[in-house]
């Protein structure tokens, strides 16, 4: 089984980019890859799931709504860098989180790394 680390950096409301990367991540998980997701920088906004999809204002489903379904794709826990553990979106999330140190040793645990 292939092991893949997906590092997401796009904000929740960067809809086309974040939706494409989230969709690709879920496809990988569906078709036999062991996928782990790291949210960093602007992608931490994907943890804020109190936004409501409004078809009049949003052409695509909100990325945070897609993250809510991670547990069904075995994409939990979501990795967060330890240095961002006190970020408001991290502190307020209901998602299962694991704090990691992003370094070469951590990355060496994966066969592939995708950075979006």
Tab-separated table of C-alpha atoms in Angstrom:
chain	number	residue	atom	x	y	z
A	1	UNK	CA	0.000	0.000	0.000
A	2	UNK	CA	1.356	3.416	-0.979
A	3	UNK	CA	1.777	5.936	1.794
A	4	UNK	CA	1.062	9.531	0.855
A	5	UNK	CA	1.360	12.733	2.856
A	6	UNK	CA	-0.846	15.515	1.518
A	7	UNK	CA	0.154	18.978	2.711
A	8	UNK	CA	-2.641	21.480	2.208
A	9	UNK	CA	-1.969	25.214	2.381
A	10	UNK	CA	-4.987	26.737	0.596
A	11	UNK	CA	-7.619	28.618	2.571
A	12	UNK	CA	-11.180	27.380	2.923
A	13	UNK	CA	-12.593	30.096	0.682
A	14	UNK	CA	-10.056	29.592	-2.139
A	15	UNK	CA	-12.769	27.290	-3.388
A	16	UNK	CA	-11.518	25.913	-6.683
A	17	UNK	CA	-8.001	25.195	-5.445
A	18	UNK	CA	-8.949	23.788	-2.060
A	19	UNK	CA	-11.805	21.705	-3.493
A	20	UNK	CA	-9.568	20.175	-6.149
A	21	UNK	CA	-6.870	19.228	-3.660
A	22	UNK	CA	-9.392	17.883	-1.136
A	23	UNK	CA	-11.166	15.882	-3.844
A	24	UNK	CA	-7.880	14.408	-5.053
A	25	UNK	CA	-6.975	13.512	-1.480
A	26	UNK	CA	-10.265	11.672	-1.008
A	27	UNK	CA	-9.832	9.835	-4.309
A	28	UNK	CA	-6.385	8.626	-3.246
A	29	UNK	CA	-7.825	7.390	0.041
A	30	UNK	CA	-10.686	5.655	-1.742
A	31	UNK	CA	-8.458	3.739	-4.137
A	32	UNK	CA	-5.996	2.005	-1.869
A	33	UNK	CA	-3.506	4.623	-0.735
A	34	UNK	CA	-2.785	5.212	2.914
A	35	UNK	CA	-3.189	8.991	3.053
A	36	UNK	CA	-2.395	11.400	5.857
A	37	UNK	CA	-3.286	15.088	5.658
A	38	UNK	CA	-1.317	17.983	7.109
A	39	UNK	CA	-3.052	21.352	7.286
A	40	UNK	CA	-0.767	24.340	7.548
A	41	UNK	CA	-0.867	28.092	7.166
A	42	UNK	CA	-4.070	29.273	5.443
A	43	UNK	CA	-5.431	25.716	5.268
A	44	UNK	CA	-6.064	25.826	9.009
A	45	UNK	CA	-9.253	27.688	8.035
A	46	UNK	CA	-10.540	24.318	6.763
A	47	UNK	CA	-11.019	23.387	10.426
A	48	UNK	CA	-13.624	26.131	10.815
A	49	UNK	CA	-16.777	24.238	9.966
A	50	UNK	CA	-19.414	26.695	11.139
A	51	UNK	CA	-19.703	28.266	7.676
A	52	UNK	CA	-22.841	27.383	5.768
A	53	UNK	CA	-22.804	26.645	2.051
A	54	UNK	CA	-24.908	29.139	0.116
A	55	UNK	CA	-25.220	28.408	-3.609
A	56	UNK	CA	-25.887	32.096	-4.295
A	57	UNK	CA	-22.549	33.141	-2.808
A	58	UNK	CA	-20.381	30.047	-3.274
A	59	UNK	CA	-19.962	28.344	-6.633
A	60	UNK	CA	-18.430	25.254	-4.971
A	61	UNK	CA	-19.025	23.339	-1.789
A	62	UNK	CA	-16.959	24.769	1.068
A	63	UNK	CA	-13.683	22.975	1.687
A	64	UNK	CA	-14.433	22.799	5.393
A	65	UNK	CA	-17.556	20.777	4.590
A	66	UNK	CA	-15.374	18.292	2.741
A	67	UNK	CA	-12.977	18.035	5.700
A	68	UNK	CA	-15.970	17.118	7.855
A	69	UNK	CA	-16.184	13.846	5.891
A	70	UNK	CA	-12.519	12.875	6.426
A	71	UNK	CA	-13.440	10.247	9.004
A	72	UNK	CA	-15.351	8.287	6.327
A	73	UNK	CA	-12.196	8.132	4.184
A	74	UNK	CA	-9.898	7.088	7.056
A	75	UNK	CA	-8.171	10.477	6.838
A	76	UNK	CA	-8.250	11.084	10.582
A	77	UNK	CA	-6.402	12.266	12.530
A	78	UNK	CA	-5.487	15.473	10.714
A	79	UNK	CA	-1.865	16.476	11.194
A	80	UNK	CA	-1.079	19.971	12.450
A	81	UNK	CA	2.400	21.308	13.099
A	82	UNK	CA	3.154	21.664	16.802
A	83	UNK	CA	4.028	25.323	16.344
A	84	UNK	CA	0.412	25.981	15.256
A	85	UNK	CA	-1.288	24.161	18.128
A	86	UNK	CA	-2.516	27.400	19.718
A	87	UNK	CA	-4.044	28.801	16.527
A	88	UNK	CA	-7.724	29.708	17.142
A	89	UNK	CA	-9.005	27.371	14.385
A	90	UNK	CA	-7.031	24.489	15.904
A	91	UNK	CA	-8.166	25.229	19.457
A	92	UNK	CA	-11.834	25.386	18.438
A	93	UNK	CA	-12.017	22.374	16.129
A	94	UNK	CA	-13.990	19.205	16.778
A	95	UNK	CA	-11.798	17.220	14.362
A	96	UNK	CA	-9.365	14.597	15.561
A	97	UNK	CA	-5.944	16.282	15.487
A	98	UNK	CA	-2.402	14.978	15.878
A	99	UNK	CA	0.429	17.430	16.390
A	100	UNK	CA	3.632	16.690	14.531
A	101	UNK	CA	7.049	18.179	13.963
A	102	UNK	CA	7.418	18.709	10.205
A	103	UNK	CA	11.002	17.730	9.507
A	104	UNK	CA	12.936	15.428	7.141
A	105	UNK	CA	12.548	12.449	9.483
A	106	UNK	CA	8.769	12.830	9.514
A	107	UNK	CA	8.578	13.204	5.732
A	108	UNK	CA	10.778	10.105	5.284
A	109	UNK	CA	7.874	8.027	6.666
A	110	UNK	CA	5.970	8.528	3.392
A	111	UNK	CA	6.595	7.228	-0.105
A	112	UNK	CA	5.049	10.308	-1.704
A	113	UNK	CA	4.399	13.886	-0.610
A	114	UNK	CA	1.854	16.103	-2.370
A	115	UNK	CA	1.956	19.824	-1.598
A	116	UNK	CA	-1.026	21.971	-2.496
